[in-house]
XYZ file of N, CA and C in Angstrom:
648
model
N 67.755 -80.494 -186.037
C 68.909 -79.274 -185.762
C 69.593 -80.225 -186.146
N 70.509 -79.024 -187.355
C 71.380 -79.958 -188.049
C 72.541 -78.938 -187.316
N 73.643 -79.888 -187.074
C 75.204 -79.079 -186.310
C 76.037 -78.640 -187.328
N 76.575 -77.816 -187.276
C 77.686 -76.754 -188.652
C 79.028 -76.934 -187.984
N 79.500 -78.213 -188.652
C 81.054 -77.625 -188.447
C 81.589 -76.644 -188.814
N 81.292 -76.133 -189.850
C 81.547 -74.836 -190.869
C 81.587 -73.826 -189.572
N 80.367 -73.681 -189.091
C 80.337 -72.762 -188.045
C 81.185 -72.763 -186.983
N 81.345 -74.115 -186.626
C 82.696 -73.878 -185.464
C 84.240 -73.676 -185.823
N 84.290 -73.831 -187.031
C 85.613 -73.225 -187.332
C 85.468 -71.897 -187.658
N 84.528 -71.639 -188.140
C 84.124 -69.841 -188.263
C 84.558 -68.976 -186.927
N 83.780 -69.488 -185.898
C 83.673 -69.132 -184.757
C 85.577 -69.258 -183.777
N 85.869 -70.193 -183.909
C 87.164 -70.301 -183.213
C 88.034 -69.454 -183.037
N 88.336 -68.543 -184.196
C 88.912 -66.917 -183.844
C 88.371 -66.042 -182.821
N 86.976 -66.238 -182.705
C 86.592 -65.502 -182.036
C 86.823 -66.241 -180.049
N 86.147 -67.322 -180.508
C 86.067 -68.107 -179.487
C 87.921 -67.765 -178.127
N 88.939 -67.702 -179.684
C 90.307 -67.345 -178.666
C 90.448 -66.311 -178.029
N 89.983 -65.712 -178.771
C 89.847 -64.241 -178.367
C 89.204 -64.353 -177.185
N 87.996 -64.366 -176.999
C 87.224 -64.439 -175.922
C 87.405 -65.448 -174.435
N 88.253 -66.511 -174.954
C 89.140 -67.611 -173.677
C 90.301 -66.704 -173.245
N 91.280 -65.815 -174.051
C 92.291 -64.811 -173.735
C 91.931 -64.248 -172.391
N 90.631 -63.454 -172.964
C 90.312 -62.314 -172.108
C 89.530 -62.973 -170.754
N 88.820 -64.017 -170.971
C 88.134 -64.601 -169.564
C 89.572 -65.090 -168.607
N 90.293 -66.078 -169.164
C 91.789 -66.441 -168.374
C 92.091 -65.283 -167.726
N 92.621 -63.719 -168.528
C 93.205 -62.723 -167.809
C 92.294 -62.404 -166.708
N 91.105 -62.129 -166.777
C 90.331 -61.644 -166.207
C 89.832 -62.597 -164.361
N 90.322 -64.310 -165.243
C 90.060 -64.640 -163.889
C 91.511 -64.779 -163.341
N 92.692 -64.885 -163.621
C 93.831 -64.980 -163.119
C 93.830 -63.632 -161.948
N 94.261 -62.491 -163.039
C 94.141 -61.147 -162.076
C 93.092 -61.028 -161.392
N 91.737 -61.382 -161.287
C 90.921 -61.115 -160.133
C 90.871 -62.108 -159.278
N 91.711 -63.638 -159.360
C 91.999 -64.225 -158.380
C 92.821 -63.878 -157.402
N 94.147 -63.130 -158.059
C 94.934 -62.375 -157.402
C 94.448 -61.461 -156.171
N 94.116 -60.687 -157.294
C 93.435 -59.384 -156.477
C 92.109 -59.942 -155.067
N 91.680 -60.791 -155.412
C 91.035 -60.851 -154.613
C 91.538 -62.009 -153.364
N 92.580 -62.916 -153.679
C 93.237 -63.493 -152.575
C 94.239 -62.506 -151.700
N 94.598 -62.125 -152.494
C 95.801 -60.473 -151.905
C 94.803 -59.780 -150.536
N 93.632 -59.238 -151.598
C 92.924 -58.332 -150.735
C 91.976 -58.456 -149.743
N 91.520 -59.915 -149.621
C 91.262 -60.578 -149.166
C 91.579 -61.020 -147.442
N 92.788 -61.215 -147.946
C 93.488 -61.437 -146.346
C 94.110 -60.109 -145.930
N 94.114 -58.807 -146.814
C 94.203 -57.530 -145.903
C 93.193 -57.409 -145.215
N 92.224 -57.701 -145.593
C 90.548 -57.164 -145.038
C 90.697 -58.086 -143.828
N 91.131 -59.223 -143.790
C 91.001 -60.406 -142.970
C 92.296 -59.591 -141.629
N 92.960 -59.330 -142.014
C 94.020 -59.092 -140.832
C 93.537 -57.715 -140.363
N 93.402 -56.953 -140.839
C 92.410 -55.155 -140.558
C 91.694 -55.706 -139.439
N 90.612 -57.009 -139.945
C 89.293 -56.969 -139.024
C 89.611 -57.604 -137.583
N 91.548 -58.031 -137.363
C 92.265 -58.126 -136.277
C 92.537 -57.573 -135.536
N 92.761 -56.165 -135.917
C 93.357 -55.300 -135.296
C 92.547 -54.549 -134.299
N 92.915 -54.754 -133.203
C 92.069 -54.089 -131.883
C 91.767 -52.552 -131.607
N 91.137 -52.259 -132.920
C 90.577 -50.956 -132.943
C 89.173 -50.758 -133.545
N 88.350 -50.291 -132.608
C 87.386 -49.799 -133.539
C 87.326 -49.084 -134.736
N 88.035 -48.068 -135.024
C 88.529 -47.034 -135.719
C 88.679 -47.714 -137.349
N 89.620 -49.205 -136.882
C 89.883 -49.682 -138.342
C 88.903 -50.830 -138.694
N 88.527 -51.273 -138.180
C 87.458 -52.513 -137.900
C 85.660 -52.354 -138.413
N 85.515 -51.066 -137.502
C 84.223 -50.808 -138.309
C 84.171 -50.209 -139.738
N 85.488 -49.500 -140.302
C 85.028 -49.186 -141.499
C 85.417 -50.129 -142.404
N 86.165 -51.277 -142.072
C 86.621 -52.274 -142.990
C 85.305 -52.934 -143.034
N 84.773 -53.590 -142.111
C 83.689 -54.262 -141.680
C 82.486 -53.710 -143.083
N 81.919 -52.432 -142.596
C 81.255 -51.929 -143.121
C 81.267 -52.096 -145.078
N 82.269 -51.100 -145.201
C 82.750 -51.571 -146.701
C 82.514 -52.878 -147.369
N 83.102 -54.021 -146.507
C 82.964 -55.499 -146.681
C 81.799 -56.247 -147.354
N 80.967 -55.723 -145.928
C 79.567 -56.629 -145.916
C 79.030 -55.851 -147.242
N 79.527 -54.460 -147.385
C 78.302 -53.563 -148.395
C 78.821 -54.317 -149.939
N 79.758 -54.449 -149.877
C 80.360 -55.308 -151.135
C 79.538 -56.657 -151.336
N 79.562 -57.223 -150.332
C 79.683 -58.750 -150.399
C 78.004 -58.595 -150.910
N 77.013 -57.678 -150.133
C 75.855 -58.116 -150.538
C 75.158 -57.440 -151.285
N 75.713 -56.270 -151.887
C 75.161 -55.541 -153.190
C 75.423 -56.627 -154.378
N 74.630 -56.547 -155.508
C 75.365 -57.326 -156.880
C 76.119 -56.931 -157.290
N 77.162 -58.255 -158.377
C 77.962 -57.951 -158.315
C 77.718 -56.980 -159.667
N 76.947 -57.099 -160.323
C 76.463 -56.451 -161.365
C 76.286 -54.890 -161.321
N 75.389 -54.371 -160.126
C 75.679 -53.037 -159.938
C 76.912 -52.632 -159.489
N 77.855 -52.802 -158.737
C 79.323 -52.371 -158.668
C 79.639 -52.188 -159.963
N 79.560 -52.919 -160.899
C 80.684 -52.917 -162.388
C 79.782 -52.041 -162.866
N 78.875 -51.763 -162.995
C 77.797 -50.330 -163.312
C 78.517 -49.258 -162.233
N 78.407 -49.055 -161.020
C 78.462 -47.849 -161.028
C 80.636 -47.683 -161.133
N 81.307 -48.567 -161.203
C 82.763 -48.451 -161.327
C 82.759 -48.015 -162.810
N 82.077 -48.844 -164.098
C 82.360 -48.611 -165.152
C 81.373 -46.888 -165.887
N 80.433 -46.645 -165.214
C 80.062 -45.454 -165.576
C 79.440 -44.317 -164.311
N 80.175 -44.616 -163.287
C 79.803 -43.506 -161.985
C 81.336 -43.065 -161.882
N 82.272 -44.046 -161.521
C 83.721 -43.116 -161.459
C 84.116 -42.482 -162.118
N 83.546 -42.619 -163.610
C 84.512 -41.351 -164.381
C 83.853 -39.894 -164.050
N 83.280 -39.895 -163.560
C 82.140 -38.776 -163.515
C 83.484 -37.930 -161.781
N 83.741 -39.077 -161.484
C 84.348 -38.520 -159.859
C 86.274 -38.137 -160.758
N 86.365 -38.597 -162.037
C 87.911 -38.510 -162.558
C 88.064 -39.410 -162.637
N 88.005 -40.680 -162.240
C 88.792 -42.270 -162.049
C 87.756 -42.977 -163.480
N 88.524 -43.251 -164.453
C 88.268 -43.409 -165.747
C 88.986 -44.742 -166.130
N 88.923 -46.247 -165.979
C 89.386 -47.340 -166.451
C 88.847 -47.901 -167.831
N 89.517 -48.536 -168.576
C 89.057 -49.491 -169.842
C 87.683 -50.610 -169.229
N 87.278 -50.993 -169.904
C 86.441 -52.022 -169.780
C 86.985 -53.311 -168.899
N 88.441 -53.622 -169.569
C 88.554 -55.052 -169.367
C 89.284 -54.585 -167.741
N 89.594 -53.453 -167.573
C 90.625 -53.150 -166.323
C 89.092 -53.063 -165.138
N 88.058 -52.356 -165.624
C 87.043 -52.134 -164.959
C 86.378 -53.612 -164.129
N 86.467 -54.688 -165.159
C 85.560 -55.851 -164.512
C 86.936 -56.495 -164.156
N 88.253 -56.596 -164.009
C 88.954 -57.199 -163.288
C 89.003 -56.408 -161.695
N 89.283 -55.079 -161.900
C 88.884 -54.669 -160.436
C 87.946 -55.023 -159.710
N 86.778 -55.112 -160.258
C 85.249 -55.052 -159.868
C 84.839 -56.699 -159.472
N 85.358 -57.330 -160.339
C 85.105 -58.889 -159.940
C 86.263 -59.390 -158.900
N 87.242 -58.796 -158.640
C 88.414 -58.958 -157.314
C 87.951 -58.639 -155.939
N 87.674 -57.183 -156.493
C 87.122 -56.691 -155.092
C 85.851 -57.684 -154.880
N 85.043 -57.825 -155.364
C 83.987 -58.541 -155.306
C 84.162 -60.050 -154.210
N 84.841 -60.584 -154.915
C 84.954 -61.885 -153.984
C 86.294 -61.487 -153.103
N 86.914 -60.675 -152.871
C 87.655 -60.120 -151.996
C 87.056 -60.014 -150.424
N 85.679 -59.950 -150.610
C 85.007 -60.060 -149.279
C 84.024 -61.293 -149.471
N 84.543 -62.148 -149.803
C 84.320 -63.458 -149.548
C 85.203 -64.341 -148.906
N 86.496 -64.082 -150.149
C 88.025 -64.497 -149.702
C 88.281 -64.578 -147.900
N 87.516 -63.155 -147.467
C 87.996 -62.760 -146.200
C 88.035 -63.446 -145.388
N 86.459 -63.486 -145.508
C 85.725 -64.587 -144.288
C 86.081 -66.208 -144.496
N 86.680 -66.364 -145.313
C 88.159 -67.927 -145.372
C 88.589 -68.029 -144.568
N 89.574 -66.422 -144.919
C 90.930 -66.450 -144.350
C 90.560 -66.398 -142.951
N 89.416 -66.014 -142.355
C 88.917 -65.998 -140.764
C 88.759 -66.791 -140.500
N 87.931 -67.823 -140.745
C 87.678 -69.046 -140.715
C 89.298 -70.398 -140.684
N 90.128 -69.840 -141.153
C 91.594 -70.198 -141.555
C 92.283 -69.751 -140.081
N 92.365 -68.702 -139.953
C 92.851 -68.174 -138.896
C 92.556 -68.898 -137.445
N 91.204 -68.706 -137.444
C 90.366 -69.013 -136.316
C 90.452 -70.431 -135.618
N 90.736 -71.256 -137.271
C 90.875 -72.744 -136.739
C 93.016 -73.458 -136.355
N 93.852 -71.925 -136.794
C 94.887 -72.573 -136.059
C 94.998 -72.768 -134.312
N 95.220 -73.829 -133.836
C 95.086 -74.147 -132.559
C 95.798 -72.810 -131.485
N 95.199 -72.932 -130.338
C 95.870 -71.732 -129.726
C 97.114 -72.176 -129.299
N 97.123 -73.449 -129.458
C 99.092 -73.599 -128.346
C 99.957 -73.044 -129.978
N 99.655 -72.807 -130.808
C 100.231 -72.448 -132.040
C 100.975 -71.134 -131.620
N 99.659 -70.477 -131.285
C 100.014 -68.877 -130.742
C 100.526 -68.636 -129.296
N 100.324 -69.744 -128.438
C 101.174 -69.627 -127.351
C 102.352 -70.053 -127.601
N 103.078 -70.720 -128.154
C 104.128 -71.519 -128.963
C 105.312 -69.801 -129.697
N 104.571 -69.225 -130.276
C 104.817 -68.180 -131.103
C 105.610 -67.419 -129.924
N 104.535 -67.255 -129.039
C 104.886 -66.302 -127.916
C 105.694 -66.475 -126.669
N 106.064 -67.655 -126.451
C 106.790 -68.990 -126.085
C 108.126 -68.631 -125.856
N 108.555 -68.109 -127.679
C 109.860 -68.427 -128.653
C 110.298 -67.072 -128.445
N 109.001 -65.837 -128.042
C 109.453 -64.665 -128.298
C 109.579 -63.977 -129.388
N 108.743 -64.396 -130.765
C 108.822 -64.134 -131.664
C 108.300 -62.676 -132.211
N 108.856 -62.146 -132.550
C 107.860 -60.537 -133.430
C 106.979 -61.021 -134.181
N 106.049 -60.059 -133.779
C 104.146 -60.096 -134.404
C 104.445 -60.602 -135.711
N 105.609 -59.980 -136.597
C 105.287 -60.021 -137.960
C 105.394 -61.123 -138.111
N 106.825 -62.251 -137.286
C 107.236 -63.220 -137.523
C 106.480 -64.465 -137.239
N 106.045 -64.122 -135.981
C 104.662 -65.371 -135.864
C 103.695 -65.341 -136.880
N 102.866 -64.355 -137.692
C 102.033 -64.255 -138.718
C 102.825 -64.884 -139.894
N 104.027 -64.737 -140.247
C 104.376 -65.130 -141.396
C 104.992 -66.594 -141.334
N 105.673 -67.233 -140.272
C 106.007 -68.071 -140.175
C 105.170 -69.648 -139.221
N 104.190 -69.125 -138.842
C 103.170 -69.898 -137.579
C 102.123 -69.629 -138.048
N 101.550 -68.565 -138.021
C 99.691 -68.743 -138.282
C 99.922 -68.690 -139.770
N 99.969 -67.614 -140.892
C 99.580 -68.159 -141.742
C 99.850 -69.506 -142.620
N 101.406 -69.695 -142.310
C 101.024 -70.986 -142.972
C 100.283 -71.652 -143.510
N 99.902 -72.055 -141.574
C 98.650 -72.911 -141.304
C 97.454 -72.707 -141.563
N 97.100 -71.307 -141.503
C 95.507 -71.368 -142.288
C 95.441 -70.953 -143.272
N 96.397 -70.840 -144.037
C 96.373 -70.887 -145.781
C 95.932 -72.451 -146.203
N 97.228 -73.455 -145.269
C 96.658 -74.487 -145.769
C 95.011 -74.597 -145.819
N 94.942 -74.656 -144.699
C 93.858 -74.933 -144.248
C 92.301 -74.432 -145.472
N 92.362 -73.239 -145.816
C 91.419 -72.821 -146.423
C 91.431 -73.258 -148.236
N 92.925 -73.564 -148.594
C 93.090 -73.828 -150.133
C 91.934 -74.353 -150.380
N 90.805 -74.992 -150.084
C 89.927 -75.948 -151.076
C 89.164 -75.003 -151.110
N 88.547 -74.007 -149.841
C 87.428 -73.119 -150.127
C 87.306 -72.096 -150.801
N 88.881 -71.522 -151.250
C 89.632 -70.441 -152.381
C 89.250 -70.737 -153.658
N 89.797 -72.036 -153.925
C 89.560 -72.981 -155.282
C 87.894 -72.524 -155.804
N 87.295 -72.917 -154.456
C 85.905 -72.881 -155.117
C 85.201 -71.468 -155.504
N 85.760 -70.650 -155.132
C 85.734 -69.156 -155.541
C 86.448 -68.749 -156.734
N 87.408 -69.640 -157.076
C 87.738 -69.234 -158.024
C 86.902 -69.909 -159.277
N 86.397 -70.861 -159.108
C 85.729 -71.187 -160.317
C 83.922 -70.523 -160.226
N 84.137 -70.082 -159.001
C 82.385 -69.217 -158.957
C 82.800 -68.159 -159.831
N 83.951 -67.568 -159.448
C 84.768 -66.623 -160.643
C 84.423 -66.692 -162.405
N 85.163 -67.424 -162.315
C 85.036 -68.224 -163.702
C 83.407 -68.520 -164.220
N 82.850 -68.562 -163.660
C 80.817 -68.627 -164.049
C 80.544 -67.275 -163.791
N 81.345 -66.156 -163.229
C 80.262 -64.587 -163.125
C 81.396 -63.895 -164.378
N 82.517 -64.471 -164.449
C 82.741 -63.383 -165.817
C 82.040 -63.241 -167.177
N 80.812 -64.003 -167.426
C 80.107 -63.257 -168.484
C 79.475 -62.120 -168.089
N 79.580 -62.191 -166.770
C 78.675 -60.355 -166.222
C 78.940 -59.380 -166.815
N 80.711 -59.617 -167.471
C 81.503 -58.432 -167.736
C 80.678 -57.929 -169.082
N 79.928 -58.702 -169.979
C 79.405 -57.882 -171.179
C 78.531 -57.005 -170.795
N 77.748 -56.505 -169.390
C 77.171 -55.632 -169.345
C 78.095 -54.202 -169.293
N 79.412 -54.516 -169.480
C 80.379 -53.284 -169.457
C 81.215 -53.467 -170.816
N 80.861 -54.159 -171.597
C 81.502 -54.085 -173.114
C 82.153 -55.250 -173.242
N 82.623 -55.974 -172.094
C 84.044 -56.981 -171.859
C 83.781 -57.677 -173.312
N 84.197 -58.569 -173.931
C 83.788 -59.420 -174.734
C 84.679 -60.890 -174.263
N 84.447 -61.306 -173.434
C 84.796 -62.502 -172.889
C 83.981 -63.785 -173.953
N 84.305 -65.259 -173.293
C 83.898 -66.236 -174.398
C 82.247 -65.785 -174.732
N 81.411 -65.448 -173.774
C 80.360 -65.897 -174.221
C 79.787 -64.692 -174.595
N 80.705 -63.459 -174.626
C 80.266 -62.067 -175.738
C 80.547 -62.112 -176.704
N 81.708 -62.715 -176.892
C 82.079 -63.396 -177.920
C 81.341 -64.230 -179.355
N 80.888 -64.966 -178.420
C 79.376 -65.667 -178.566
C 78.418 -65.396 -179.345
N 77.888 -64.681 -178.470
C 76.739 -63.706 -178.621
C 76.641 -63.019 -180.362
N 77.982 -62.120 -180.148
C 78.630 -61.093 -181.256
C 78.451 -62.019 -182.365
N 79.268 -63.222 -182.841
C 79.289 -64.128 -183.248
C 77.938 -64.386 -183.912
N 77.158 -64.689 -183.085
C 75.508 -65.041 -183.478
C 74.722 -64.559 -183.894
N 75.155 -63.549 -183.439
C 74.079 -62.026 -184.084
C 74.395 -61.825 -185.437
N 75.798 -62.108 -185.852
C 76.230 -61.459 -187.436
C 75.852 -62.856 -188.285
N 75.638 -64.292 -188.207
C 75.570 -65.026 -188.712
C 74.291 -66.115 -188.490
N 73.314 -65.613 -187.042
C 71.927 -66.014 -187.430
C 72.752 -67.653 -186.820
N 73.820 -68.234 -186.524
C 74.339 -69.508 -185.692
C 74.002 -69.136 -184.382
N 73.185 -69.692 -183.461
C 73.855 -69.947 -182.033
C 74.129 -71.393 -181.463
N 73.230 -72.235 -182.223
C 74.073 -73.687 -181.480
C 75.378 -73.836 -181.348
N 76.110 -73.574 -182.286
C 77.562 -73.940 -182.356
C 78.156 -73.141 -181.061
N 78.540 -71.767 -181.469
C 79.268 -70.754 -180.485
C 78.700 -71.232 -179.118
N 77.421 -70.876 -178.858
C 76.960 -71.118 -177.447
C 77.440 -72.934 -176.872
N 77.321 -73.639 -177.776
C 78.195 -75.355 -177.181
C 79.363 -75.401 -177.125
N 80.443 -74.553 -177.793
C 81.564 -74.333 -177.756
C 81.914 -73.952 -176.502
N 81.291 -72.970 -175.640
C 81.912 -72.125 -174.981
C 81.027 -73.014 -173.915
N 80.173 -73.548 -173.605
C 79.870 -74.396 -172.216
C 80.667 -75.162 -172.651
N 80.802 -75.959 -173.235
C 81.788 -77.225 -173.008
C 83.259 -76.418 -172.634
N 83.492 -74.916 -173.140
C 85.115 -74.907 -172.501
C 84.870 -74.438 -171.154
N 84.025 -73.633 -170.439
C 83.577 -73.504 -169.165
C 83.786 -74.890 -168.313
N 82.740 -76.084 -168.722
C 83.248 -77.091 -168.379
C 84.747 -77.770 -168.394
N 85.195 -77.715 -168.773
C 86.455 -77.794 -168.972
C 87.431 -77.185 -168.173
N 87.731 -75.714 -168.262
C 88.300 -75.199 -167.421
C 88.189 -75.342 -166.204
N 86.573 -75.330 -165.548
C 86.380 -75.760 -164.305
C 87.111 -76.852 -163.800
N 87.112 -77.790 -164.714
C 87.631 -79.154 -164.187
C 89.357 -79.307 -164.153
N 89.560 -78.598 -165.312
C 91.299 -78.619 -164.728
C 91.340 -77.551 -163.426
N 90.608 -76.557 -163.450
C 90.932 -75.548 -162.248
C 90.733 -76.613 -160.597
N 89.802 -77.524 -161.202
C 89.398 -78.652 -160.219
C 90.826 -79.482 -159.739
N 91.292 -79.799 -160.733
C 91.996 -80.780 -161.048
C 93.571 -80.157 -160.412
N 93.717 -79.006 -160.720
C 94.818 -78.432 -160.243
C 94.853 -77.782 -158.931
N 93.712 -77.592 -158.431
C 93.296 -77.324 -156.839
C 93.556 -78.733 -156.358
N 92.824 -79.686 -156.478
C 93.277 -80.938 -155.493
C 95.364 -81.307 -155.825
N 95.704 -81.037 -156.923
C 97.156 -81.458 -156.359
C 97.777 -80.388 -155.782
N 97.321 -79.092 -155.752
C 97.511 -78.169 -154.456
C 97.463 -78.404 -153.135
N 96.246 -78.957 -152.777
C 95.929 -79.623 -151.697
C 96.695 -80.733 -151.259
N 96.948 -81.479 -151.940
C 98.054 -83.160 -151.379
C 99.390 -82.025 -151.352
N 99.808 -81.480 -152.229
C 101.016 -80.749 -151.677
C 100.769 -80.482 -150.268
N 100.395 -79.505 -150.499
C 99.608 -78.720 -149.130
C 100.531 -79.610 -147.710
N 99.662 -80.532 -147.945
C 98.926 -81.356 -146.748
C 100.333 -82.167 -146.828
N 101.004 -82.858 -147.706
C 102.157 -83.927 -147.450
C 103.555 -82.929 -147.009
């Protein structure tokens, strides 16, 4: 095998384009999954089956069907119902929605891990329900689940290549396109493999720093 640094140099403009798309999907998808997952978790605590049953049904369906099927549905089926989004927007929505059903379970575990005494203290202080949640319960719950949420960010990063199926050219998509045009596969695929490792490692470091800061 001959390594061609010239091919690496030729690929780098394509790599930066793909990296930008990957980071956009990761950042916006993470925000969607974190916010929507918290909404799901809170709705599942509403004392009404008219709320918990449909929320539970939807989240279980999304969690137990492949992300690829969901992306195809959003990209190819939803336009037939009048909802059309760009491939990138569809990918961000799809991956954020998919992972929100996992972060919901993480939030649920974090909320249930808050000691009963904290709930009792909030009640004894006669705090309004909204204040009890925002000032007492959620800060403690979120602090407990940061590592698990971070793991899903890394998992989401590794799932971004699936978006090629709906024509989103993230890092792997750009590498494959370049390889097909130049018949040089080793260099672009190696570059993006290293890039995934580096991004995952940096995300892990950021997560550990955030965890230490929350603990202390």
